[in-house]
């Protein structure tokens, strides 16, 4: 008779709007990891989908203690935050030692329990402002694809559930099995930065018509030598008043805003055109290509040339032909 291996119960939380591809994808990942781990480890993962709908939430206390809970992404416009019985169950599992995890908008469910208060977490970069306004006690860092706090792990983008799945496998089955799984499923292990994928989306719904006029003006003049003084003059404000109102409206100082706008335009040219990097630098308003490369690296996390190798249309075409 074969010995029964210790099981790590992994609860995959199915809530209203949860992405089913992630739920069943994670289940498949863990089952593949178990096959790869046969003979190499003394434990297995036991994934099971737990429904968090109102008519089932009262039965949560009947479930066994979990080694990990995972709130998957959601593609729904309405973010699910759960209710009392669900919150109590998640917090109870955490108190019993469960690893609490989320991917993308699944972080809303964790934040609603209060477990993320005072902690660093991540979610999809496009949700940054909304999430921060809803849960100001959470120290949000959407530059990171994975934030591992030891007992709580949050992942960023919609497809970051794959990265999260690898992290959970590494935690319970070890790094060797995790790497085998990554190779088997063709997932790049060790990705950690979300900013490589984030686009600059300026805040335009702040209600300050004067600042909005300047923002629209910058969309057409960013290639020229624009100064803060010039922006203030276009707004018809003193420099001091302009700086205060611009920051209040956009959350950025004008210089940082202009850099983000220029770098976003450069990213698109790197992705879609074969233009030399120096030419792109000049085209988006940088007279010094070296300064452009330095700013691009700081904002994006990769040098322009490396970014093109990874994210250009040509790079995608070549990958498909391999």
mmCIF file of C-alpha atoms in Angstrom:
data_model
loop_
_atom_site.group_PDB
_atom_site.id
_atom_site.type_symbol
_atom_site.label_atom_id
_atom_site.label_comp_id
_atom_site.label_asym_id
_atom_site.label_seq_id
_atom_site.Cartn_x
_atom_site.Cartn_y
_atom_site.Cartn_z
ATOM 1 C CA UNK A 1 0.000 0.000 0.000
ATOM 2 C CA UNK A 2 1.442 3.348 -1.080
ATOM 3 C CA UNK A 3 1.827 5.969 1.670
ATOM 4 C CA UNK A 4 -0.612 8.898 1.589
ATOM 5 C CA UNK A 5 1.291 12.110 0.940
ATOM 6 C CA UNK A 6 0.543 15.213 2.997
ATOM 7 C CA UNK A 7 -1.889 17.467 1.156
ATOM 8 C CA UNK A 8 -1.835 21.235 0.935
ATOM 9 C CA UNK A 9 -5.418 22.372 0.358
ATOM 10 C CA UNK A 10 -5.437 25.304 -2.073
ATOM 11 C CA UNK A 11 -8.767 27.166 -2.169
ATOM 12 C CA UNK A 12 -9.418 28.888 -5.498
ATOM 13 C CA UNK A 13 -12.025 31.542 -4.745
ATOM 14 C CA UNK A 14 -14.862 31.730 -7.256
ATOM 15 C CA UNK A 15 -16.638 35.033 -6.663
ATOM 16 C CA UNK A 16 -19.100 36.968 -8.869
ATOM 17 C CA UNK A 17 -17.145 38.113 -11.929
ATOM 18 C CA UNK A 18 -14.095 35.937 -11.250
ATOM 19 C CA UNK A 19 -12.117 35.017 -14.365
ATOM 20 C CA UNK A 20 -12.859 31.346 -14.953
ATOM 21 C CA UNK A 21 -9.769 30.926 -17.142
ATOM 22 C CA UNK A 22 -7.639 31.786 -14.106
ATOM 23 C CA UNK A 23 -9.598 29.546 -11.740
ATOM 24 C CA UNK A 24 -9.299 26.473 -13.936
ATOM 25 C CA UNK A 25 -5.855 27.463 -15.199
ATOM 26 C CA UNK A 26 -4.511 27.516 -11.642
ATOM 27 C CA UNK A 27 -6.190 24.190 -10.945
ATOM 28 C CA UNK A 28 -4.480 22.712 -14.008
ATOM 29 C CA UNK A 29 -1.125 24.254 -13.037
ATOM 30 C CA UNK A 30 -1.194 22.662 -9.607
ATOM 31 C CA UNK A 31 -2.217 19.274 -10.983
ATOM 32 C CA UNK A 32 0.650 19.382 -13.513
ATOM 33 C CA UNK A 33 3.004 20.377 -10.685
ATOM 34 C CA UNK A 34 1.881 17.315 -8.713
ATOM 35 C CA UNK A 35 2.720 15.034 -11.644
ATOM 36 C CA UNK A 36 6.136 16.635 -12.000
ATOM 37 C CA UNK A 37 6.711 16.235 -8.271
ATOM 38 C CA UNK A 38 6.045 12.490 -8.165
ATOM 39 C CA UNK A 39 9.006 10.827 -6.468
ATOM 40 C CA UNK A 40 10.711 14.154 -5.786
ATOM 41 C CA UNK A 41 8.744 15.536 -2.847
ATOM 42 C CA UNK A 42 6.745 14.227 0.077
ATOM 43 C CA UNK A 43 3.692 16.455 -0.412
ATOM 44 C CA UNK A 44 1.094 17.365 -3.022
ATOM 45 C CA UNK A 45 -1.166 20.297 -3.770
ATOM 46 C CA UNK A 46 -4.908 19.758 -3.619
ATOM 47 C CA UNK A 47 -6.638 22.588 -5.491
ATOM 48 C CA UNK A 48 -10.379 22.996 -5.098
ATOM 49 C CA UNK A 49 -12.721 25.732 -6.254
ATOM 50 C CA UNK A 50 -14.627 27.412 -3.425
ATOM 51 C CA UNK A 51 -17.748 29.365 -4.351
ATOM 52 C CA UNK A 52 -18.160 32.661 -2.521
ATOM 53 C CA UNK A 53 -21.648 33.449 -3.722
ATOM 54 C CA UNK A 54 -24.208 34.532 -1.127
ATOM 55 C CA UNK A 55 -26.070 31.221 -1.115
ATOM 56 C CA UNK A 56 -22.891 29.245 -0.349
ATOM 57 C CA UNK A 57 -20.991 31.608 1.950
ATOM 58 C CA UNK A 58 -22.725 30.280 5.059
ATOM 59 C CA UNK A 59 -21.191 26.855 4.429
ATOM 60 C CA UNK A 60 -17.600 28.080 4.398
ATOM 61 C CA UNK A 61 -17.032 27.061 8.021
ATOM 62 C CA UNK A 62 -17.514 23.418 6.959
ATOM 63 C CA UNK A 63 -14.434 23.544 4.718
ATOM 64 C CA UNK A 64 -11.086 22.142 5.890
ATOM 65 C CA UNK A 65 -8.219 24.404 6.896
ATOM 66 C CA UNK A 66 -6.417 25.614 3.789
ATOM 67 C CA UNK A 67 -2.724 26.008 3.120
ATOM 68 C CA UNK A 68 -3.499 28.851 0.699
ATOM 69 C CA UNK A 69 -6.418 30.905 -0.593
ATOM 70 C CA UNK A 70 -6.240 32.536 -4.031
ATOM 71 C CA UNK A 71 -8.569 35.302 -5.252
ATOM 72 C CA UNK A 72 -8.253 35.274 -9.069
ATOM 73 C CA UNK A 73 -8.568 38.243 -11.454
ATOM 74 C CA UNK A 74 -11.861 39.652 -12.674
ATOM 75 C CA UNK A 75 -12.734 41.143 -16.052
ATOM 76 C CA UNK A 76 -15.931 42.659 -14.657
ATOM 77 C CA UNK A 77 -16.245 46.438 -14.398
ATOM 78 C CA UNK A 78 -17.752 46.005 -10.940
ATOM 79 C CA UNK A 79 -15.111 44.947 -8.415
ATOM 80 C CA UNK A 80 -16.225 42.247 -6.000
ATOM 81 C CA UNK A 81 -15.460 42.944 -2.342
ATOM 82 C CA UNK A 82 -17.419 40.165 -0.638
ATOM 83 C CA UNK A 83 -19.438 40.438 2.535
ATOM 84 C CA UNK A 84 -19.295 39.569 6.225
ATOM 85 C CA UNK A 85 -19.309 35.768 6.180
ATOM 86 C CA UNK A 86 -16.679 35.642 3.425
ATOM 87 C CA UNK A 87 -14.468 38.212 5.173
ATOM 88 C CA UNK A 88 -14.663 36.329 8.451
ATOM 89 C CA UNK A 89 -13.754 33.033 6.784
ATOM 90 C CA UNK A 90 -10.754 34.507 4.929
ATOM 91 C CA UNK A 91 -9.452 36.169 8.105
ATOM 92 C CA UNK A 92 -9.962 32.968 10.086
ATOM 93 C CA UNK A 93 -7.998 30.962 7.525
ATOM 94 C CA UNK A 94 -5.240 33.570 7.690
ATOM 95 C CA UNK A 95 -5.158 33.321 11.482
ATOM 96 C CA UNK A 96 -4.765 29.542 11.125
ATOM 97 C CA UNK A 97 -1.702 30.010 8.921
ATOM 98 C CA UNK A 98 -3.108 30.034 5.387
ATOM 99 C CA UNK A 99 -1.180 31.892 2.688
ATOM 100 C CA UNK A 100 -3.557 34.555 1.340
ATOM 101 C CA UNK A 101 -3.141 35.455 -2.347
ATOM 102 C CA UNK A 102 -4.737 37.552 -5.072
ATOM 103 C CA UNK A 103 -4.180 38.397 -8.715
ATOM 104 C CA UNK A 104 -5.226 41.634 -10.385
ATOM 105 C CA UNK A 105 -8.702 42.772 -9.198
ATOM 106 C CA UNK A 106 -8.817 39.901 -6.719
ATOM 107 C CA UNK A 107 -6.947 42.330 -4.447
ATOM 108 C CA UNK A 108 -10.247 44.173 -3.882
ATOM 109 C CA UNK A 109 -11.622 41.135 -2.066
ATOM 110 C CA UNK A 110 -8.538 40.872 0.156
ATOM 111 C CA UNK A 111 -8.480 44.610 0.851
ATOM 112 C CA UNK A 112 -12.132 44.543 1.916
ATOM 113 C CA UNK A 113 -11.249 42.117 4.711
ATOM 114 C CA UNK A 114 -8.750 44.605 6.177
ATOM 115 C CA UNK A 115 -5.853 42.164 5.851
ATOM 116 C CA UNK A 116 -3.974 44.500 3.506
ATOM 117 C CA UNK A 117 -4.196 47.552 5.766
ATOM 118 C CA UNK A 118 -0.724 48.946 6.432
ATOM 119 C CA UNK A 119 0.843 46.439 4.046
ATOM 120 C CA UNK A 120 2.391 46.747 0.610
ATOM 121 C CA UNK A 121 0.322 45.157 -2.160
ATOM 122 C CA UNK A 122 -0.186 45.311 -5.910
ATOM 123 C CA UNK A 123 -3.017 45.033 -8.404
ATOM 124 C CA UNK A 124 -3.376 45.838 -12.097
ATOM 125 C CA UNK A 125 -1.631 49.108 -12.945
ATOM 126 C CA UNK A 126 -4.809 50.492 -14.562
ATOM 127 C CA UNK A 127 -6.658 50.152 -11.233
ATOM 128 C CA UNK A 128 -4.103 52.145 -9.265
ATOM 129 C CA UNK A 129 -6.076 55.335 -8.706
ATOM 130 C CA UNK A 130 -9.433 53.666 -8.082
ATOM 131 C CA UNK A 131 -7.956 51.126 -5.686
ATOM 132 C CA UNK A 132 -5.958 53.744 -3.776
ATOM 133 C CA UNK A 133 -9.026 55.935 -3.348
ATOM 134 C CA UNK A 134 -11.104 52.972 -2.137
ATOM 135 C CA UNK A 135 -8.449 51.512 0.181
ATOM 136 C CA UNK A 136 -6.108 54.349 1.227
ATOM 137 C CA UNK A 137 -4.653 52.263 4.097
ATOM 138 C CA UNK A 138 -3.040 49.867 1.601
ATOM 139 C CA UNK A 139 0.470 50.808 0.439
ATOM 140 C CA UNK A 140 -0.051 50.147 -3.260
ATOM 141 C CA UNK A 141 2.942 49.465 -5.523
ATOM 142 C CA UNK A 142 1.746 48.752 -9.048
ATOM 143 C CA UNK A 143 5.294 48.845 -10.426
ATOM 144 C CA UNK A 144 5.719 45.346 -9.041
ATOM 145 C CA UNK A 145 4.178 42.283 -10.681
ATOM 146 C CA UNK A 146 4.438 40.271 -7.450
ATOM 147 C CA UNK A 147 4.497 41.573 -3.881
ATOM 148 C CA UNK A 148 5.329 38.765 -1.447
ATOM 149 C CA UNK A 149 4.738 39.723 2.178
ATOM 150 C CA UNK A 150 5.377 36.200 3.437
ATOM 151 C CA UNK A 151 1.843 35.401 4.571
ATOM 152 C CA UNK A 152 0.125 37.441 1.841
ATOM 153 C CA UNK A 153 1.055 37.504 -1.852
ATOM 154 C CA UNK A 154 -0.538 39.863 -4.365
ATOM 155 C CA UNK A 155 0.031 39.809 -8.127
ATOM 156 C CA UNK A 156 -0.556 42.559 -10.671
ATOM 157 C CA UNK A 157 -1.950 42.076 -14.174
ATOM 158 C CA UNK A 158 -4.768 39.899 -15.465
ATOM 159 C CA UNK A 159 -2.394 37.139 -16.587
ATOM 160 C CA UNK A 160 -0.201 37.449 -13.486
ATOM 161 C CA UNK A 161 -2.090 34.479 -12.065
ATOM 162 C CA UNK A 162 0.500 32.368 -13.881
ATOM 163 C CA UNK A 163 3.324 34.096 -11.981
ATOM 164 C CA UNK A 164 1.356 33.738 -8.751
ATOM 165 C CA UNK A 165 0.813 30.040 -9.447
ATOM 166 C CA UNK A 166 4.562 29.513 -9.863
ATOM 167 C CA UNK A 167 5.199 31.339 -6.567
ATOM 168 C CA UNK A 168 2.698 29.092 -4.736
ATOM 169 C CA UNK A 169 4.242 25.953 -6.258
ATOM 170 C CA UNK A 170 7.693 27.136 -5.184
ATOM 171 C CA UNK A 171 6.414 27.778 -1.661
ATOM 172 C CA UNK A 172 4.930 24.309 -1.153
ATOM 173 C CA UNK A 173 6.784 22.025 -3.577
ATOM 174 C CA UNK A 174 10.151 23.776 -3.851
ATOM 175 C CA UNK A 175 12.082 25.730 -6.501
ATOM 176 C CA UNK A 176 13.082 22.691 -8.553
ATOM 177 C CA UNK A 177 9.454 21.686 -9.175
ATOM 178 C CA UNK A 178 8.553 25.316 -9.871
ATOM 179 C CA UNK A 179 11.242 25.556 -12.560
ATOM 180 C CA UNK A 180 10.161 22.233 -14.093
ATOM 181 C CA UNK A 181 6.599 23.538 -14.202
ATOM 182 C CA UNK A 182 7.671 26.835 -15.786
ATOM 183 C CA UNK A 183 9.572 24.956 -18.500
ATOM 184 C CA UNK A 184 6.678 22.554 -19.062
ATOM 185 C CA UNK A 185 4.118 25.349 -19.454
ATOM 186 C CA UNK A 186 6.458 27.826 -21.216
ATOM 187 C CA UNK A 187 6.085 30.467 -18.499
ATOM 188 C CA UNK A 188 9.000 32.779 -17.813
ATOM 189 C CA UNK A 189 9.827 32.433 -14.105
ATOM 190 C CA UNK A 190 11.045 35.280 -11.957
ATOM 191 C CA UNK A 191 9.133 38.115 -13.586
ATOM 192 C CA UNK A 192 8.751 40.844 -10.996
ATOM 193 C CA UNK A 193 8.015 44.190 -12.648
ATOM 194 C CA UNK A 194 4.623 45.270 -13.927
ATOM 195 C CA UNK A 195 5.783 48.664 -15.146
ATOM 196 C CA UNK A 196 7.166 47.014 -18.311
ATOM 197 C CA UNK A 197 3.547 46.544 -19.396
ATOM 198 C CA UNK A 198 1.863 49.645 -17.988
ATOM 199 C CA UNK A 199 0.784 52.524 -20.188
ATOM 200 C CA UNK A 200 0.610 56.164 -19.135
ATOM 201 C CA UNK A 201 -3.022 57.131 -18.769
ATOM 202 C CA UNK A 202 -3.221 60.769 -17.722
ATOM 203 C CA UNK A 203 -5.984 61.822 -15.355
ATOM 204 C CA UNK A 204 -8.437 63.867 -17.416
ATOM 205 C CA UNK A 205 -11.577 63.770 -15.278
ATOM 206 C CA UNK A 206 -10.436 66.011 -12.447
ATOM 207 C CA UNK A 207 -12.791 68.904 -13.180
ATOM 208 C CA UNK A 208 -10.161 71.645 -13.557
ATOM 209 C CA UNK A 209 -10.819 72.993 -17.058
ATOM 210 C CA UNK A 210 -7.736 75.223 -17.021
ATOM 211 C CA UNK A 211 -5.371 72.326 -16.277
ATOM 212 C CA UNK A 212 -7.192 70.126 -18.782
ATOM 213 C CA UNK A 213 -6.535 72.774 -21.448
ATOM 214 C CA UNK A 214 -2.814 72.533 -20.690
ATOM 215 C CA UNK A 215 -2.924 68.727 -20.851
ATOM 216 C CA UNK A 216 -4.563 68.856 -24.284
ATOM 217 C CA UNK A 217 -1.968 71.413 -25.389
ATOM 218 C CA UNK A 218 0.885 69.144 -24.247
ATOM 219 C CA UNK A 219 -0.436 66.332 -26.440
ATOM 220 C CA UNK A 220 0.536 68.395 -29.473
ATOM 221 C CA UNK A 221 3.546 70.335 -28.162
ATOM 222 C CA UNK A 222 5.443 67.641 -26.197
ATOM 223 C CA UNK A 223 8.024 67.391 -29.001
ATOM 224 C CA UNK A 224 9.105 70.986 -28.471
ATOM 225 C CA UNK A 225 11.102 72.573 -25.665
ATOM 226 C CA UNK A 226 8.239 72.928 -23.183
ATOM 227 C CA UNK A 227 8.904 74.570 -19.825
ATOM 228 C CA UNK A 228 6.847 74.817 -16.672
ATOM 229 C CA UNK A 229 6.793 78.573 -17.185
ATOM 230 C CA UNK A 230 5.379 78.041 -20.673
ATOM 231 C CA UNK A 231 2.688 75.719 -19.314
ATOM 232 C CA UNK A 232 1.733 78.280 -16.668
ATOM 233 C CA UNK A 233 1.519 81.020 -19.282
ATOM 234 C CA UNK A 234 -0.705 78.817 -21.466
ATOM 235 C CA UNK A 235 -2.944 78.293 -18.438
ATOM 236 C CA UNK A 236 -2.971 82.003 -17.657
ATOM 237 C CA UNK A 237 -1.731 81.365 -14.119
ATOM 238 C CA UNK A 238 1.301 82.270 -12.084
ATOM 239 C CA UNK A 239 3.887 79.503 -11.908
ATOM 240 C CA UNK A 240 3.210 78.888 -8.234
ATOM 241 C CA UNK A 241 -0.555 78.627 -8.689
ATOM 242 C CA UNK A 242 -0.134 76.480 -11.782
ATOM 243 C CA UNK A 243 2.156 74.008 -9.992
ATOM 244 C CA UNK A 244 -0.290 73.654 -7.121
ATOM 245 C CA UNK A 245 -3.338 73.175 -9.329
ATOM 246 C CA UNK A 246 -1.581 70.856 -11.794
ATOM 247 C CA UNK A 247 -0.451 68.519 -9.012
ATOM 248 C CA UNK A 248 -3.872 68.590 -7.360
ATOM 249 C CA UNK A 249 -5.559 67.696 -10.670
ATOM 250 C CA UNK A 250 -3.147 65.067 -12.034
ATOM 251 C CA UNK A 251 -1.214 63.767 -9.031
ATOM 252 C CA UNK A 252 2.043 64.652 -10.812
ATOM 253 C CA UNK A 253 4.291 67.657 -11.088
ATOM 254 C CA UNK A 254 4.404 69.091 -14.643
ATOM 255 C CA UNK A 255 7.962 67.920 -15.356
ATOM 256 C CA UNK A 256 7.193 64.316 -14.376
ATOM 257 C CA UNK A 257 3.959 64.439 -16.372
ATOM 258 C CA UNK A 258 5.816 65.604 -19.491
ATOM 259 C CA UNK A 259 8.438 62.864 -19.071
ATOM 260 C CA UNK A 260 5.751 60.181 -18.783
ATOM 261 C CA UNK A 261 3.962 61.542 -21.833
ATOM 262 C CA UNK A 262 7.149 61.576 -23.912
ATOM 263 C CA UNK A 263 8.228 58.101 -22.787
ATOM 264 C CA UNK A 264 4.770 56.711 -23.609
ATOM 265 C CA UNK A 265 5.037 58.126 -27.127
ATOM 266 C CA UNK A 266 8.531 56.627 -27.424
ATOM 267 C CA UNK A 267 7.313 53.200 -26.282
ATOM 268 C CA UNK A 268 4.761 53.118 -29.078
ATOM 269 C CA UNK A 269 7.387 54.017 -31.666
ATOM 270 C CA UNK A 270 9.731 51.337 -30.327
ATOM 271 C CA UNK A 271 6.922 48.799 -30.565
ATOM 272 C CA UNK A 272 5.611 49.753 -33.996
ATOM 273 C CA UNK A 273 8.507 51.219 -36.011
ATOM 274 C CA UNK A 274 12.136 50.343 -36.888
ATOM 275 C CA UNK A 275 13.324 53.913 -36.285
ATOM 276 C CA UNK A 276 16.721 54.203 -34.533
ATOM 277 C CA UNK A 277 16.534 54.988 -30.825
ATOM 278 C CA UNK A 278 18.279 58.351 -31.268
ATOM 279 C CA UNK A 279 15.736 59.378 -33.891
ATOM 280 C CA UNK A 280 12.878 58.419 -31.574
ATOM 281 C CA UNK A 281 14.468 60.408 -28.757
ATOM 282 C CA UNK A 282 14.550 63.531 -30.913
ATOM 283 C CA UNK A 283 11.015 62.871 -32.199
ATOM 284 C CA UNK A 284 9.541 62.874 -28.679
ATOM 285 C CA UNK A 285 11.319 66.022 -27.564
ATOM 286 C CA UNK A 286 14.720 64.984 -26.187
ATOM 287 C CA UNK A 287 17.703 66.803 -27.666
ATOM 288 C CA UNK A 288 20.096 64.548 -25.744
ATOM 289 C CA UNK A 289 19.575 60.826 -26.592
ATOM 290 C CA UNK A 290 21.671 59.827 -23.574
ATOM 291 C CA UNK A 291 19.328 61.691 -21.249
ATOM 292 C CA UNK A 292 16.378 60.046 -23.025
ATOM 293 C CA UNK A 293 17.829 56.571 -22.446
ATOM 294 C CA UNK A 294 18.391 57.336 -18.768
ATOM 295 C CA UNK A 295 14.838 58.621 -18.266
ATOM 296 C CA UNK A 296 13.342 55.726 -20.266
ATOM 297 C CA UNK A 297 15.222 53.174 -18.136
ATOM 298 C CA UNK A 298 14.102 54.836 -14.904
ATOM 299 C CA UNK A 299 10.423 54.938 -15.905
ATOM 300 C CA UNK A 300 10.059 51.681 -17.839
ATOM 301 C CA UNK A 301 12.705 49.489 -16.225
ATOM 302 C CA UNK A 302 14.481 48.518 -19.456
ATOM 303 C CA UNK A 303 16.754 50.421 -21.875
ATOM 304 C CA UNK A 304 14.965 51.410 -25.123
ATOM 305 C CA UNK A 305 16.824 48.846 -27.217
ATOM 306 C CA UNK A 306 16.018 45.978 -24.867
ATOM 307 C CA UNK A 307 12.398 47.109 -24.651
ATOM 308 C CA UNK A 308 12.143 46.914 -28.452
ATOM 309 C CA UNK A 309 13.648 43.403 -28.473
ATOM 310 C CA UNK A 310 10.976 42.195 -26.072
ATOM 311 C CA UNK A 311 7.846 44.132 -27.030
ATOM 312 C CA UNK A 312 8.002 45.247 -30.663
ATOM 313 C CA UNK A 313 5.651 43.927 -33.322
ATOM 314 C CA UNK A 314 8.686 42.538 -35.143
ATOM 315 C CA UNK A 315 9.780 40.649 -32.019
ATOM 316 C CA UNK A 316 6.282 39.145 -31.740
ATOM 317 C CA UNK A 317 6.365 38.106 -35.393
ATOM 318 C CA UNK A 318 9.732 36.417 -34.997
ATOM 319 C CA UNK A 319 8.527 34.569 -31.899
ATOM 320 C CA UNK A 320 5.558 33.184 -33.833
ATOM 321 C CA UNK A 321 7.854 31.958 -36.606
ATOM 322 C CA UNK A 322 10.135 30.015 -34.256
#
